[in-house]
Amino acid sequence: MHLLWLIPLLPAIGAALNGLAGIRAFGRRTAGAVATAAILAAFAVSVFAYVDLLGRPVDGRLHEVTLGTWIPQLPLRLASGELGSFAATWGLRLDALSALMLLVVTGIGSVIHVYATGYMAGEPRGGYARFFAYLNLFCAFMVLLVLGSNFLVMFAGWEGVGLASYLLIGFHYEKTSAADAGKKAFLTNRVGDWGFLLGILLVSVTFGTVDFREVASMVAALPSGVHVGAISAICVCLFIGATGKSAQLPLHVWLPDSMEGPTPVSALIHAATMVTAGVYMVARNAALFSHAPEVMAVISVVGIATAFVAASIALVQPDIKRVLAYSTVSQFGYMFTALGLGGFASAVFHLMTHAFFKALLFLSSGSVIHATGGEQDMRRMGGLRKYLPITYVTMLVGTLAIAGVPPLSGFFSKDGILTRAFFGNRAIWLVALVTALLTAFYMYRLVALTFLGEDRSGADPDDPLRHVPRESPAVMTIPLQVLSVGSIVAGFVGVPAALFGSSAIARFLAPVFPATGLGGGGHGSTPGPSTAVELGLMALSVAVAVAGLLLAWRLIEVQPGAAERMARRWPRVHALLLGRYFVDELYAATVIRGTVASARGLWRLDTGLVDGLVNGSGKLTLITAWFSGLTDRTVVDRLVNLAGAMIREAGLAARRLQSGLVQNYALLMLFGVFAFVTLSLFV
């Protein structure tokens, strides 16, 4: 446990080796081996830490390591008006939540690293090493985010993953679309980061500390039912940060465009690292959010709206990776719905299972793209099952998992969220059910268009030069099989009591979260629903998933062309979904155009008014200086010269009186006496 600092350090060392030396000196095999060994070593240490934590008593599953002082003790005026103090350390914290997240980040990250060694084999040697340096750096910052014991350390990791995502999304920076996507992701996340940073500042002045444990203790000491306005303000700001990182409405627009990055990057961002950060941050601060019920209601509404909107967009997207991107947005909407309804453990459970099947789906799509020579448009695929049997099976497993078909992992985690929604808000539950139907539909559509039916590539099958798809190499298919196993069995850690399980993951996470009801939500939570009700809800969710799969099967395979006929029948709806609700266009017409117009207006103000005033002042100064020079030459200089001439002439006159002859002096004295006597007589 004292080696906790090694977990972020190991991938950081891998990033440094590849970034500083690998780009110039390493071959592809060496660069890939260094990066993969670094993340595998971090995973091994994470497993050791997890096992050690698991062996401790439930109330003692907490370990903190202080690496040094970041901000020394400083006086601080608190929001209450009292004079307090503030300090921050470089601290790491391992508890049930961070331990589970460590396994997800380093475990899924290790599988993606292995896959990437094969997928990126066509890159130039220097670019290959650069890619793995970025990939290791991404994981290092994400681990730091997860392990941070206070808001500032988390924020350091938070900003680090934002930087690494910019580098990875825009990895092929020579492509304008990739460079633009990287900038879009970076700038959109800065909006959310502004809220997160403001929330941290509010935490510091409200509580006098940014340590998670101390803040949770202070909040827990508040009387039950007391909701402080400052806590609500903090939670709003933190949720803005989570909205940016986890791609929730209206800051979701960057995530689909991040598909411009290589497929391993997409898998890492969507499954194990960056997008999970927002959910993790809210779950980490469950004590704060539990005292802000209005903010929790907003979170649940934003979450379910995001889930439905993204799922509806995915129905008509032709790009295989964009379908999965909107699927990610939708699934994280599910997680925020659970968070807003108090189901913190349910959200984290779905985050874990989602990491398996979403990484599997993205890497399977990468295998398809690799086999078809870079093709991503599903309208130009079809019939790939016979060429890519392993990829087909793994993609099918991921599809059934995300659709919620038992006994795959997605069934158990999604059922927990739906149950929470049923007892928390029936309207949200109904929208969640419809979203589950849409999820099953668009995922079967993806499988059918890609693997089933006839070849739609347009190439002549008799042409000897035609590109024939081939199954990916073992270094890519073995990770798919590993993730398939995870997608099948990962859900068994959360089997509910209604199915003769023990909800092990909820009990494991319970000490981290406050009591939220429905059983398994937190430490000391209230009993859950009756077995009959829970079984009925499970049966309904399975029926909805199967209905979605069957509907897609009927419209795509039984009645070919039905989707096109529906698009012609409802052209406006189809255009709205295909245009992704025109959110990007709305931003372009308002925020972007407004920013550009403001910049041009300020430029005109600067050049016309500010520069005009400065230039006019300069010209006025020149004119004033010219007149001043003229006055100096014609008046001042002449007066000075006149005074000098007068003095000179007076000096010449006085000089004549100084002749040196005594008789002249005597004569002058005589004249003087004469004048004095005459004046005296007259006066």
Coordinates of N, CA, C and O in Angstrom, one line a residue, residues 4 8 62-65 67 70 89-95 97-99 101-102 140-158 196 210-213 280-281 284-285:
L4 N 1.8 3.1 -3.4 CA 0.7 3.7 -4.1 C 1.2 4.7 -5.2 O 0.6 4.8 -6.3
P8 N 0.8 5.9 -10.6 CA 0.9 7.0 -11.6 C 2.3 7.2 -12.2 O 2.5 7.6 -13.3
L62 N -9.3 2.2 4.0 CA -8.9 3.6 3.6 C -7.4 3.7 3.9 O -6.9 3.4 5.0
H63 N -6.7 4.1 2.9 CA -5.2 4.3 3.0 C -4.8 5.6 2.3 O -5.2 5.8 1.1
E64 N -4.1 6.5 3.0 CA -3.7 7.7 2.4 C -2.2 7.9 2.5 O -1.6 7.5 3.5
V65 N -1.6 8.4 1.5 CA -0.2 8.6 1.4 C 0.1 10.1 1.0 O -0.5 10.6 0.1
L67 N 2.8 12.7 -0.2 CA 4.1 12.8 -0.9 C 4.8 14.1 -0.6 O 6.0 14.1 -0.8
W70 N 2.1 20.9 -0.9 CA 1.9 21.7 -2.2 C 1.7 23.2 -1.8 O 2.5 24.0 -2.2
T89 N -1.8 19.4 0.2 CA -0.7 18.5 0.1 C -0.8 17.7 -1.2 O -1.8 17.6 -1.8
W90 N 0.3 17.1 -1.6 CA 0.3 16.1 -2.7 C 0.0 14.8 -2.0 O 0.9 14.1 -1.6
G91 N -1.3 14.5 -2.0 CA -1.7 13.3 -1.3 C -2.5 12.3 -2.2 O -3.2 12.7 -3.1
L92 N -2.3 11.0 -1.9 CA -3.0 10.0 -2.6 C -3.9 9.2 -1.7 O -3.6 9.1 -0.5
R93 N -5.1 8.8 -2.2 CA -6.1 8.2 -1.3 C -6.6 6.9 -2.0 O -7.0 7.0 -3.1
L94 N -6.5 5.8 -1.3 CA -7.1 4.6 -1.8 C -8.2 4.1 -0.9 O -8.0 3.9 0.3
D95 N -9.4 4.0 -1.5 CA -10.5 3.4 -0.8 C -11.3 2.5 -1.8 O -10.7 2.2 -2.9
L97 N -13.8 3.0 -3.7 CA -14.1 3.7 -5.0 C -12.9 3.8 -5.9 O -12.9 3.5 -7.1
S98 N -11.8 4.4 -5.3 CA -10.6 4.6 -6.1 C -9.9 3.3 -6.5 O -9.3 3.2 -7.6
A99 N -10.0 2.3 -5.6 CA -9.4 1.0 -6.0 C -10.1 0.3 -7.2 O -9.5 -0.2 -8.1
M101 N -11.8 2.0 -9.5 CA -11.5 2.8 -10.7 C -10.0 2.5 -11.2 O -9.8 2.5 -12.4
L102 N -9.1 2.2 -10.2 CA -7.8 1.9 -10.6 C -7.7 0.6 -11.5 O -7.0 0.6 -12.5
A140 N -1.4 7.9 -17.0 CA -0.7 8.5 -15.8 C -1.6 9.6 -15.2 O -1.8 9.6 -14.0
F141 N -2.0 10.5 -16.0 CA -2.8 11.6 -15.5 C -4.2 11.1 -15.0 O -4.7 11.6 -14.0
M142 N -4.8 10.1 -15.6 CA -6.1 9.6 -15.2 C -5.9 8.9 -13.8 O -6.8 9.0 -12.9
V143 N -4.8 8.1 -13.6 CA -4.5 7.5 -12.3 C -4.4 8.5 -11.3 O -4.8 8.4 -10.1
L144 N -3.6 9.6 -11.6 CA -3.5 10.7 -10.6 C -4.8 11.3 -10.2 O -5.1 11.6 -9.1
L145 N -5.7 11.5 -11.2 CA -7.0 12.0 -11.0 C -7.8 11.1 -10.0 O -8.4 11.6 -9.0
V146 N -7.7 9.8 -10.2 CA -8.4 8.8 -9.4 C -7.9 8.8 -8.0 O -8.6 8.7 -7.0
L147 N -6.6 8.8 -7.9 CA -5.9 8.6 -6.5 C -5.8 9.9 -5.7 O -5.5 9.9 -4.5
G148 N -6.1 11.1 -6.3 CA -6.0 12.3 -5.6 C -6.8 12.4 -4.3 O -8.0 12.0 -4.3
S149 N -6.2 12.8 -3.2 CA -6.9 12.8 -1.9 C -7.6 14.2 -1.7 O -8.3 14.3 -0.7
N150 N -7.3 15.1 -2.6 CA -8.0 16.4 -2.4 C -8.3 16.9 -3.8 O -7.9 16.4 -4.9
F151 N -9.1 18.0 -3.8 CA -9.5 18.6 -5.1 C -8.4 19.1 -6.0 O -8.5 19.0 -7.2
L152 N -7.3 19.6 -5.4 CA -6.3 20.2 -6.2 C -5.5 19.1 -6.9 O -5.1 19.2 -8.1
V153 N -5.2 18.0 -6.3 CA -4.5 16.9 -6.9 C -5.4 16.3 -8.0 O -5.0 16.0 -9.1
M154 N -6.7 16.1 -7.7 CA -7.7 15.7 -8.7 C -7.7 16.6 -9.9 O -7.7 16.2 -11.1
F155 N -7.6 17.9 -9.7 CA -7.7 18.9 -10.8 C -6.4 18.8 -11.6 O -6.5 19.0 -12.8
A156 N -5.3 18.5 -11.0 CA -4.0 18.4 -11.8 C -4.2 17.2 -12.8 O -3.8 17.3 -13.9
G157 N -4.7 16.1 -12.3 CA -5.0 15.0 -13.2 C -6.1 15.3 -14.2 O -6.0 14.9 -15.3
W158 N -7.1 16.0 -13.7 CA -8.2 16.4 -14.6 C -7.7 17.2 -15.8 O -8.0 17.0 -17.0
F196 N -15.5 23.6 -12.7 CA -14.9 22.8 -11.7 C -13.9 23.6 -10.9 O -13.9 23.5 -9.6
V210 N -9.5 21.5 1.1 CA -10.0 20.9 -0.2 C -9.8 19.4 -0.1 O -9.9 18.7 -1.1
D211 N -9.5 18.9 1.1 CA -9.4 17.4 1.3 C -10.7 16.8 1.3 O -11.7 17.2 2.0
F212 N -10.8 15.7 0.5 CA -12.1 15.0 0.4 C -12.7 14.5 1.7 O -13.9 14.7 2.0
R213 N -11.8 13.9 2.5 CA -12.3 13.3 3.7 C -12.8 14.4 4.7 O -13.8 14.3 5.4
Y280 N -16.9 9.9 -11.9 CA -16.1 9.6 -10.7 C -16.1 10.8 -9.8 O -16.2 10.6 -8.6
M281 N -15.9 12.0 -10.4 CA -15.8 13.2 -9.5 C -17.1 13.4 -8.7 O -17.1 13.7 -7.5
R284 N -17.3 10.7 -6.1 CA -16.3 11.0 -5.0 C -16.9 12.0 -4.0 O -16.6 12.0 -2.8
N285 N -17.7 12.9 -4.5 CA -18.3 14.0 -3.7 C -19.7 13.7 -3.4 O -20.5 14.7 -3.3

